[in-house]
Amino acid sequence: MKLEGRVRLPGFLLALRFLALVLWSFPGARALDNGLAMTPTMGWLHWERFMCNVDCQEEPDSCISEKLFMQMAELMESDGWKDVGYEYLCIDDCWMAPKRDSEGRLQADPKRFPRGIRHLADYVHSKGLKLGIYADVGNKTCAGFPGSFGHYDIDAKTFADWGVDLLKFDGCYCDSVEHLEKGYKRMSLALNRTGRSIVYSCEWPLYVWPFRKPNYTEIRQYCNHWRNFEDVYDSWQSVKSILAWTSFNQKRIVDVAGPGGWNDPDMLVIGNFGLSWDQQVTQMALWAIMAAPLLMSNDLRHISPQAKALLQDKDVIAINQDPLGKQGYRLRKEDNIEVWERPLSDLAWAVAMVNLQEMGGPRFHTISIASLGQGLACIPDCMITQLLPEKRKLGFYQWTSDLKTKINPTGTVLLRLAAT
């Protein structure tokens, strides 16, 4: 039910909205005190798209090399990625030489990174971007390169000396949960001691979950974001499983997220091969609702205009980067339709409706406005704007109204509800 005019706000409703603002602004668990990642990290990470391709002779354009990262840096600057917030260009596994140098320091593979990481960092910085790098808490990285166990201080200093701005710290080849947890803490402290601002991306809870429930309050005190679930793949089944895990565990993980520390559902695979258009819309919309780091893993040299426009959608990015810093959650699921919502600053809300049905055509779904935003999103009315799959104003809606939407199979309708 659209409204052409505005309704005067009764005093008790105004009080309710003020109370909601106070409650949503209340800080959560104490975060890592390095002043970084006050909104979710945005950038590009090589792993899902390029994996551990080290064969530069046969595949010079897609191997893990200085050339690849310099090309991506050029495109992040020239093609508008940096301008909308994608700031970190991140190296994942397989950048290292097989052995440390004579002084015990990590070193880049001399053939694939002939001028070293310091040179690459300088180049990335010259583009107005920041450089991320990868290491592992255990004896070896997941791909078998030298791990940081027993070398936390020297590795942190090496990364700082190189001008690194983010560390993704994996958890392979660690002989016990105790060593793994101590290692994550030690590297966090070592990074801070360098005096350089380095975002700390952990996989701590991912490796603890098989043994016990992670202590997220503690993890947040050491990490800027943390992986909880298995690697994303370029498939709908993978994206769907991440969403299912997140909603199943949301009571444990949602409240701990906030400025300085975020749950990380892994990379955006938009612009690759495995997702339909509607599924790409779903990933972008739900990563925004979840206040997730937006780390693309795709080939920016060969990305469709449609995928580029989705990844650079300023309205959706604004939801992801909202300064209130509250992670969204699944509100309900019924008949293969999920409704997710997220509180935003200025008493606004983001709402995503996902059609998980994989057969048939688009489905209509009707929802009561009063059920959204814990009953406070539209008191007494609000302006609703659809952001995805395409932007259009839906108009003013009363608290007592219903909203009817049409959702494609495996697709999502993303809405912004603004208090009036």
Tab-separated table of C-alpha atoms in Angstrom:
chain	number	residue	atom	x	y	z
A	1	MET	CA	0.000	0.000	0.000
A	2	LYS	CA	1.700	3.140	-1.197
A	3	LEU	CA	1.204	6.477	0.531
A	4	GLU	CA	1.245	9.757	-1.276
A	5	GLY	CA	1.599	11.853	1.873
A	6	ARG	CA	3.442	11.773	5.175
A	7	VAL	CA	1.933	10.702	8.476
A	8	ARG	CA	2.650	12.688	11.612
A	9	LEU	CA	4.739	10.696	14.096
A	10	PRO	CA	3.049	10.112	17.504
A	11	GLY	CA	5.197	10.712	20.564
A	12	PHE	CA	5.337	7.080	21.712
A	13	LEU	CA	6.453	5.942	18.261
A	14	LEU	CA	9.168	8.579	18.227
A	15	ALA	CA	10.330	7.214	21.585
A	16	LEU	CA	10.446	3.693	20.164
A	17	ARG	CA	12.593	4.813	17.260
A	18	PHE	CA	14.947	6.675	19.585
A	19	LEU	CA	15.252	3.573	21.770
A	20	ALA	CA	16.075	1.486	18.707
A	21	LEU	CA	18.822	3.916	17.717
A	22	VAL	CA	20.341	3.700	21.195
A	23	LEU	CA	20.207	-0.102	21.275
A	24	TRP	CA	21.643	-0.609	17.805
A	25	SER	CA	24.447	1.856	18.520
A	26	PHE	CA	25.554	-0.003	21.640
A	27	PRO	CA	29.043	-1.471	21.058
A	28	GLY	CA	29.566	-5.233	20.951
A	29	ALA	CA	32.602	-7.259	21.980
A	30	ARG	CA	35.960	-5.500	22.241
A	31	ALA	CA	37.807	-5.478	18.919
A	32	LEU	CA	41.465	-5.779	17.968
A	33	ASP	CA	42.911	-2.394	18.870
A	34	ASN	CA	44.754	-1.519	15.668
A	35	GLY	CA	42.267	1.034	14.319
A	36	LEU	CA	41.769	-0.933	11.081
A	37	ALA	CA	38.806	-2.504	9.253
A	38	MET	CA	36.276	-0.154	10.814
A	39	THR	CA	34.100	-1.180	7.888
A	40	PRO	CA	34.459	-4.528	6.076
A	41	THR	CA	37.633	-4.815	3.995
A	42	MET	CA	37.201	-4.456	0.228
A	43	GLY	CA	39.596	-5.625	-2.454
A	44	TRP	CA	40.753	-8.463	-4.685
A	45	LEU	CA	42.232	-11.848	-3.720
A	46	HIS	CA	43.715	-14.291	-6.197
A	47	TRP	CA	42.862	-17.704	-4.735
A	48	GLU	CA	39.489	-18.898	-6.075
A	49	ARG	CA	40.111	-17.696	-9.615
A	50	PHE	CA	43.842	-18.421	-10.022
A	51	MET	CA	44.514	-20.951	-7.236
A	52	CYS	CA	48.127	-22.237	-7.069
A	53	ASN	CA	49.092	-21.902	-10.707
A	54	VAL	CA	52.889	-21.598	-10.706
A	55	ASP	CA	53.476	-22.636	-14.339
A	56	CYS	CA	54.401	-19.325	-15.926
A	57	GLN	CA	55.925	-21.006	-18.967
A	58	GLU	CA	52.684	-22.665	-20.088
A	59	GLU	CA	50.246	-20.112	-18.616
A	60	PRO	CA	52.046	-16.764	-18.376
A	61	ASP	CA	48.830	-14.757	-18.086
A	62	SER	CA	47.312	-16.703	-15.192
A	63	CYS	CA	50.216	-17.897	-13.056
A	64	ILE	CA	50.865	-16.437	-9.601
A	65	SER	CA	53.431	-13.795	-10.496
A	66	GLU	CA	54.429	-10.185	-10.245
A	67	LYS	CA	52.930	-9.633	-13.691
A	68	LEU	CA	49.454	-10.797	-12.635
A	69	PHE	CA	49.292	-8.528	-9.600
A	70	MET	CA	50.656	-5.509	-11.425
A	71	GLN	CA	48.015	-5.945	-14.119
A	72	MET	CA	45.271	-6.210	-11.522
A	73	ALA	CA	46.588	-3.114	-9.738
A	74	GLU	CA	46.471	-1.161	-12.995
A	75	LEU	CA	42.853	-2.186	-13.584
A	76	MET	CA	41.765	-1.514	-10.006
A	77	GLU	CA	42.970	2.053	-10.494
A	78	SER	CA	41.815	2.657	-14.062
A	79	ASP	CA	38.478	0.823	-14.157
A	80	GLY	CA	36.785	2.384	-11.161
A	81	TRP	CA	37.363	-0.374	-8.585
A	82	LYS	CA	39.432	1.773	-6.260
A	83	ASP	CA	36.955	4.640	-6.568
A	84	VAL	CA	34.084	2.557	-5.143
A	85	GLY	CA	36.166	1.133	-2.281
A	86	TYR	CA	38.067	-1.934	-3.510
A	87	GLU	CA	41.370	-0.973	-1.935
A	88	TYR	CA	43.357	-4.115	-1.062
A	89	LEU	CA	45.137	-6.177	-3.725
A	90	CYS	CA	45.831	-9.473	-1.966
A	91	ILE	CA	48.257	-12.287	-2.725
A	92	ASP	CA	47.174	-15.724	-1.489
A	93	ASP	CA	49.217	-18.942	-1.242
A	94	CYS	CA	52.009	-19.964	-3.641
A	95	TRP	CA	53.950	-16.704	-3.840
A	96	MET	CA	56.908	-17.985	-1.791
A	97	ALA	CA	60.172	-19.627	-2.665
A	98	PRO	CA	60.389	-23.237	-1.399
A	99	LYS	CA	62.837	-22.256	1.374
A	100	ARG	CA	63.598	-19.309	3.615
A	101	ASP	CA	66.742	-17.267	2.967
A	102	SER	CA	70.012	-17.635	4.867
A	103	GLU	CA	68.762	-15.307	7.628
A	104	GLY	CA	65.537	-17.242	8.146
A	105	ARG	CA	63.279	-14.815	6.304
A	106	LEU	CA	60.511	-15.684	3.878
A	107	GLN	CA	61.298	-14.829	0.293
A	108	ALA	CA	59.295	-14.598	-2.899
A	109	ASP	CA	59.838	-17.058	-5.717
A	110	PRO	CA	62.715	-15.432	-7.645
A	111	LYS	CA	61.435	-16.374	-11.092
A	112	ARG	CA	57.821	-15.348	-10.643
A	113	PHE	CA	58.544	-12.283	-8.476
A	114	PRO	CA	61.996	-11.290	-9.751
A	115	ARG	CA	61.973	-7.840	-8.099
A	116	GLY	CA	60.559	-9.066	-4.799
A	117	ILE	CA	57.527	-8.122	-2.735
A	118	ARG	CA	58.903	-4.725	-1.716
A	119	HIS	CA	58.914	-3.633	-5.345
A	120	LEU	CA	55.398	-4.959	-5.878
A	121	ALA	CA	54.178	-3.161	-2.739
A	122	ASP	CA	55.686	0.106	-3.955
A	123	TYR	CA	53.948	-0.310	-7.301
A	124	VAL	CA	50.599	-1.113	-5.674
A	125	HIS	CA	50.946	1.881	-3.366
A	126	SER	CA	51.725	4.110	-6.349
A	127	LYS	CA	48.257	3.242	-7.646
A	128	GLY	CA	46.640	4.371	-4.397
A	129	LEU	CA	46.024	0.778	-3.339
A	130	LYS	CA	47.224	-1.462	-0.516
A	131	LEU	CA	48.939	-4.840	-0.696
A	132	GLY	CA	47.854	-7.998	1.098
A	133	ILE	CA	49.937	-11.147	1.509
A	134	TYR	CA	49.468	-14.723	2.731
A	135	ALA	CA	51.193	-16.883	5.338
A	136	ASP	CA	50.316	-19.815	7.601
A	137	VAL	CA	50.309	-20.355	11.366
A	138	GLY	CA	51.660	-23.912	11.003
A	139	ASN	CA	54.825	-25.555	9.702
A	140	LYS	CA	53.775	-25.255	6.049
A	141	THR	CA	51.205	-23.324	4.040
A	142	CYS	CA	48.268	-25.282	2.660
A	143	ALA	CA	50.161	-25.637	-0.633
A	144	GLY	CA	53.354	-26.801	1.112
A	145	PHE	CA	55.451	-23.620	1.212
A	146	PRO	CA	57.255	-22.494	4.406
A	147	GLY	CA	54.945	-21.843	7.357
A	148	SER	CA	55.392	-19.261	10.096
A	149	PHE	CA	55.479	-21.602	13.110
A	150	GLY	CA	58.493	-20.553	15.178
A	151	HIS	CA	59.011	-17.500	12.954
A	152	TYR	CA	56.123	-15.212	13.896
A	153	ASP	CA	58.232	-12.213	14.897
A	154	ILE	CA	60.623	-12.314	11.966
A	155	ASP	CA	57.774	-12.851	9.482
A	156	ALA	CA	55.785	-9.938	10.886
A	157	LYS	CA	58.873	-7.724	10.644
A	158	THR	CA	59.545	-8.922	7.087
A	159	PHE	CA	56.008	-8.073	5.993
A	160	ALA	CA	56.231	-4.644	7.608
A	161	ASP	CA	59.632	-3.989	5.985
A	162	TRP	CA	58.145	-4.883	2.616
A	163	GLY	CA	55.260	-2.426	3.066
A	164	VAL	CA	52.513	-5.036	3.353
A	165	ASP	CA	49.092	-3.716	4.459
A	166	LEU	CA	47.115	-6.942	5.109
A	167	LEU	CA	48.022	-10.459	6.188
A	168	LYS	CA	45.806	-13.444	5.456
A	169	PHE	CA	46.951	-16.051	7.989
A	170	ASP	CA	45.893	-19.627	7.211
A	171	GLY	CA	45.820	-22.607	9.577
A	172	CYS	CA	47.226	-25.644	7.763
A	173	TYR	CA	49.878	-28.030	9.124
A	174	CYS	CA	49.539	-27.088	12.781
A	175	ASP	CA	49.995	-30.019	15.155
A	176	SER	CA	47.458	-29.008	17.817
A	177	VAL	CA	44.599	-26.615	18.495
A	178	GLU	CA	46.640	-25.157	21.343
A	179	HIS	CA	49.546	-24.296	19.036
A	180	LEU	CA	47.137	-22.928	16.440
A	181	GLU	CA	45.422	-20.574	18.891
A	182	LYS	CA	48.691	-19.432	20.428
A	183	GLY	CA	50.120	-18.885	16.962
A	184	TYR	CA	47.245	-16.661	15.878
A	185	LYS	CA	47.649	-14.581	19.036
A	186	ARG	CA	51.421	-14.344	18.684
A	187	MET	CA	51.235	-13.172	15.081
A	188	SER	CA	48.622	-10.559	16.010
A	189	LEU	CA	50.894	-9.154	18.701
A	190	ALA	CA	53.938	-9.362	16.422
A	191	LEU	CA	52.180	-7.401	13.679
A	192	ASN	CA	51.202	-4.669	16.130
A	193	ARG	CA	54.753	-4.448	17.439
A	194	THR	CA	56.049	-3.590	13.965
A	195	GLY	CA	54.292	-0.232	14.155
A	196	ARG	CA	52.859	-0.682	10.664
A	197	SER	CA	49.097	-0.733	10.071
A	198	ILE	CA	48.433	-4.281	8.854
A	199	VAL	CA	44.903	-5.708	8.645
A	200	TYR	CA	44.913	-9.184	10.193
A	201	SER	CA	42.711	-11.738	8.422
A	202	CYS	CA	42.473	-15.014	10.362
A	203	GLU	CA	41.178	-18.521	9.690
A	204	TRP	CA	41.285	-19.358	13.393
A	205	PRO	CA	37.647	-20.450	13.936
A	206	LEU	CA	37.592	-22.482	10.708
A	207	TYR	CA	40.279	-24.789	12.096
A	208	VAL	CA	38.876	-24.867	15.653
A	209	TRP	CA	35.283	-25.797	14.768
A	210	PRO	CA	36.030	-29.542	14.172
A	211	PHE	CA	37.269	-29.806	17.774
A	212	ARG	CA	35.180	-27.326	19.780
A	213	LYS	CA	33.144	-24.168	19.521
A	214	PRO	CA	35.423	-21.168	18.983
A	215	ASN	CA	35.616	-18.357	21.507
A	216	TYR	CA	34.604	-15.498	19.228
A	217	THR	CA	35.013	-12.851	21.917
A	218	GLU	CA	38.684	-13.828	22.152
A	219	ILE	CA	39.144	-14.153	18.393
A	220	ARG	CA	37.794	-10.634	17.871
A	221	GLN	CA	40.416	-9.266	20.258
A	222	TYR	CA	43.183	-10.516	17.953
A	223	CYS	CA	41.778	-10.518	14.397
A	224	ASN	CA	40.178	-7.964	12.058
A	225	HIS	CA	38.189	-10.645	10.244
A	226	TRP	CA	37.970	-14.389	10.472
A	227	ARG	CA	36.873	-17.276	8.293
A	228	ASN	CA	34.326	-19.684	9.776
A	229	PHE	CA	33.494	-22.122	6.991
A	230	GLU	CA	35.068	-23.935	4.072
A	231	ASP	CA	36.456	-22.215	0.971
A	232	VAL	CA	34.017	-20.758	-1.499
A	233	TYR	CA	33.918	-22.326	-4.960
A	234	ASP	CA	32.566	-20.981	-8.212
A	235	SER	CA	29.225	-22.734	-7.780
A	236	TRP	CA	25.734	-22.087	-6.467
A	237	GLN	CA	25.999	-25.094	-4.158
A	238	SER	CA	29.021	-23.491	-2.484
A	239	VAL	CA	27.376	-20.081	-2.018
A	240	LYS	CA	24.199	-21.745	-0.783
A	241	SER	CA	26.106	-23.861	1.766
A	242	ILE	CA	27.855	-20.747	3.139
A	243	LEU	CA	24.498	-19.016	3.613
A	244	ALA	CA	23.042	-22.120	5.251
A	245	TRP	CA	25.981	-22.404	7.677
A	246	THR	CA	25.793	-18.709	8.520
A	247	SER	CA	22.065	-18.730	9.266
A	248	PHE	CA	22.328	-21.947	11.307
A	249	ASN	CA	25.084	-20.427	13.471
A	250	GLN	CA	23.906	-16.812	13.484
A	251	LYS	CA	23.093	-16.704	17.202
A	252	ARG	CA	26.751	-17.415	17.912
A	253	ILE	CA	28.458	-15.246	15.293
A	254	VAL	CA	26.317	-12.221	14.395
A	255	ASP	CA	26.579	-10.154	17.568
A	256	VAL	CA	30.368	-10.408	17.768
A	257	ALA	CA	30.824	-8.667	14.402
A	258	GLY	CA	31.263	-4.922	14.214
A	259	PRO	CA	33.744	-2.152	13.473
A	260	GLY	CA	37.255	-3.586	13.651
A	261	GLY	CA	36.206	-7.252	13.445
A	262	TRP	CA	34.053	-9.126	10.908
A	263	ASN	CA	32.847	-12.615	10.041
A	264	ASP	CA	34.309	-13.562	6.655
A	265	PRO	CA	32.195	-15.874	4.449
A	266	ASP	CA	35.018	-15.865	1.853
A	267	MET	CA	35.483	-14.405	-1.603
A	268	LEU	CA	33.042	-12.971	-4.115
A	269	VAL	CA	33.063	-15.183	-7.215
A	270	ILE	CA	30.934	-12.802	-9.280
A	271	GLY	CA	32.195	-12.462	-12.848
A	272	ASN	CA	33.490	-16.020	-13.171
A	273	PHE	CA	31.822	-19.084	-14.686
A	274	GLY	CA	29.730	-21.019	-12.161
A	275	LEU	CA	26.947	-18.659	-11.070
A	276	SER	CA	23.918	-17.575	-13.066
A	277	TRP	CA	23.077	-13.885	-13.108
A	278	ASP	CA	20.459	-14.296	-10.385
A	279	GLN	CA	22.916	-16.247	-8.234
A	280	GLN	CA	25.510	-13.485	-8.619
A	281	VAL	CA	22.888	-10.983	-7.467
A	282	THR	CA	22.201	-13.222	-4.464
A	283	GLN	CA	25.870	-13.380	-3.476
A	284	MET	CA	26.335	-9.610	-3.735
A	285	ALA	CA	23.136	-8.865	-1.825
A	286	LEU	CA	23.744	-11.346	1.007
A	287	TRP	CA	27.427	-10.402	1.431
A	288	ALA	CA	26.174	-6.845	1.924
A	289	ILE	CA	23.567	-7.981	4.460
A	290	MET	CA	26.204	-10.050	6.319
A	291	ALA	CA	28.631	-7.103	6.583
A	292	ALA	CA	31.188	-9.373	4.931
A	293	PRO	CA	34.581	-8.391	3.595
A	294	LEU	CA	34.145	-7.854	-0.156
A	295	LEU	CA	37.188	-9.591	-1.613
A	296	MET	CA	36.638	-10.380	-5.268
A	297	SER	CA	38.355	-13.360	-6.856
A	298	ASN	CA	37.932	-12.989	-10.593
A	299	ASP	CA	39.830	-11.831	-13.665
A	300	LEU	CA	39.409	-8.077	-13.925
A	301	ARG	CA	40.936	-8.209	-17.414
A	302	HIS	CA	37.995	-10.249	-18.681
A	303	ILE	CA	34.875	-9.336	-16.712
A	304	SER	CA	31.472	-8.657	-18.244
A	305	PRO	CA	29.984	-5.158	-18.005
A	306	GLN	CA	27.016	-6.643	-16.124
A	307	ALA	CA	29.185	-8.313	-13.469
A	308	LYS	CA	31.323	-5.191	-13.168
A	309	ALA	CA	28.254	-3.012	-12.634
A	310	LEU	CA	26.975	-5.367	-9.929
A	311	LEU	CA	30.292	-5.410	-8.071
A	312	GLN	CA	30.556	-1.622	-8.335
A	313	ASP	CA	26.948	-0.905	-7.315
A	314	LYS	CA	27.374	2.031	-4.938
A	315	ASP	CA	24.024	1.529	-3.206
A	316	VAL	CA	24.787	-2.099	-2.350
A	317	ILE	CA	28.345	-1.237	-1.294
A	318	ALA	CA	26.893	1.470	0.966
A	319	ILE	CA	24.869	-1.194	2.777
A	320	ASN	CA	27.956	-3.372	3.163
A	321	GLN	CA	30.003	-0.425	4.433
A	322	ASP	CA	27.301	1.082	6.640
A	323	PRO	CA	29.013	2.802	9.598
A	324	LEU	CA	26.639	1.363	12.204
A	325	GLY	CA	28.556	-1.865	11.619
A	326	LYS	CA	25.833	-4.346	12.580
A	327	GLN	CA	25.802	-7.690	10.774
A	328	GLY	CA	22.467	-8.814	9.353
A	329	TYR	CA	20.745	-12.111	9.992
A	330	ARG	CA	18.104	-14.442	8.586
A	331	LEU	CA	14.713	-13.373	9.902
A	332	ARG	CA	12.684	-16.321	8.648
A	333	LYS	CA	12.464	-19.138	6.133
A	334	GLU	CA	9.219	-20.478	4.749
A	335	ASP	CA	8.406	-22.425	1.599
A	336	ASN	CA	11.964	-21.982	0.222
A	337	ILE	CA	11.839	-18.194	0.646
A	338	GLU	CA	14.330	-16.669	3.070
A	339	VAL	CA	14.057	-13.148	4.468
A	340	TRP	CA	17.239	-11.537	5.773
A	341	GLU	CA	17.540	-8.086	7.336
A	342	ARG	CA	20.228	-5.743	8.599
A	343	PRO	CA	19.970	-2.576	10.709
A	344	LEU	CA	21.650	0.455	9.169
A	345	SER	CA	22.563	3.903	10.385
A	346	ASP	CA	19.902	6.643	10.502
A	347	LEU	CA	17.284	4.039	11.507
A	348	ALA	CA	17.257	2.516	8.014
A	349	TRP	CA	17.118	-1.210	7.294
A	350	ALA	CA	18.252	-3.460	4.467
A	351	VAL	CA	16.045	-6.437	3.637
A	352	ALA	CA	16.862	-9.291	1.264
A	353	MET	CA	14.350	-11.876	0.075
A	354	VAL	CA	15.934	-14.988	-1.427
A	355	ASN	CA	14.125	-17.582	-3.544
A	356	LEU	CA	15.919	-20.878	-2.921
A	357	GLN	CA	13.631	-22.869	-5.201
A	358	GLU	CA	15.573	-24.189	-8.188
A	359	MET	CA	12.729	-25.191	-10.469
A	360	GLY	CA	9.871	-23.319	-12.049
A	361	GLY	CA	9.712	-19.622	-12.688
A	362	PRO	CA	9.671	-16.445	-10.610
A	363	ARG	CA	7.652	-16.551	-7.396
A	364	PHE	CA	5.657	-13.864	-5.671
A	365	HIS	CA	6.200	-13.336	-1.967
A	366	THR	CA	4.167	-11.094	0.305
A	367	ILE	CA	5.516	-9.881	3.626
A	368	SER	CA	4.059	-7.732	6.375
A	369	ILE	CA	5.915	-4.446	6.760
A	370	ALA	CA	5.317	-4.607	10.530
A	371	SER	CA	7.394	-7.804	10.710
A	372	LEU	CA	10.530	-6.094	9.421
A	373	GLY	CA	13.218	-4.335	11.414
A	374	GLN	CA	12.013	-5.853	14.672
A	375	GLY	CA	8.752	-4.038	14.089
A	376	LEU	CA	10.430	-0.635	13.996
A	377	ALA	CA	11.550	-0.204	10.377
A	378	CYS	CA	8.449	1.610	9.154
A	379	ILE	CA	6.911	3.417	12.113
A	380	PRO	CA	4.637	4.979	11.022
A	381	ASP	CA	5.821	4.785	7.409
A	382	CYS	CA	8.972	4.484	5.341
A	383	MET	CA	10.324	4.893	1.859
A	384	ILE	CA	11.201	1.554	0.267
A	385	THR	CA	13.721	1.401	-2.564
A	386	GLN	CA	14.558	-1.776	-4.435
A	387	LEU	CA	18.309	-1.925	-5.095
A	388	LEU	CA	18.650	-5.354	-6.720
A	389	PRO	CA	18.170	-6.920	-9.207
A	390	GLU	CA	17.568	-3.399	-10.518
A	391	LYS	CA	17.057	-0.115	-8.738
A	392	ARG	CA	13.601	1.407	-8.507
A	393	LYS	CA	11.639	3.340	-5.925
A	394	LEU	CA	8.671	1.406	-4.593
A	395	GLY	CA	7.250	4.368	-2.684
A	396	PHE	CA	6.010	5.091	0.840
A	397	TYR	CA	4.622	2.211	2.851
A	398	GLN	CA	2.747	2.261	6.136
A	399	TRP	CA	3.625	0.087	9.111
A	400	THR	CA	0.325	-1.762	8.563
A	401	SER	CA	0.979	-2.449	4.867
A	402	ASP	CA	2.042	-5.594	3.044
A	403	LEU	CA	4.792	-5.698	0.437
A	404	LYS	CA	4.580	-8.053	-2.547
A	405	THR	CA	7.723	-8.893	-4.528
A	406	LYS	CA	8.611	-11.168	-7.439
A	407	ILE	CA	11.814	-13.196	-7.018
A	408	ASN	CA	13.543	-15.289	-9.674
A	409	PRO	CA	14.666	-18.855	-8.847
A	410	THR	CA	17.937	-18.683	-6.822
A	411	GLY	CA	17.657	-14.901	-7.049
A	412	THR	CA	17.271	-12.136	-4.487
A	413	VAL	CA	15.392	-8.875	-4.166
A	414	LEU	CA	17.363	-6.395	-2.062
A	415	LEU	CA	15.477	-3.492	-0.469
A	416	ARG	CA	16.394	-0.430	1.567
A	417	LEU	CA	13.807	0.846	4.032
A	418	ALA	CA	14.395	4.444	5.066
A	419	ALA	CA	12.559	5.961	8.009
A	420	THR	CA	10.567	9.081	7.169
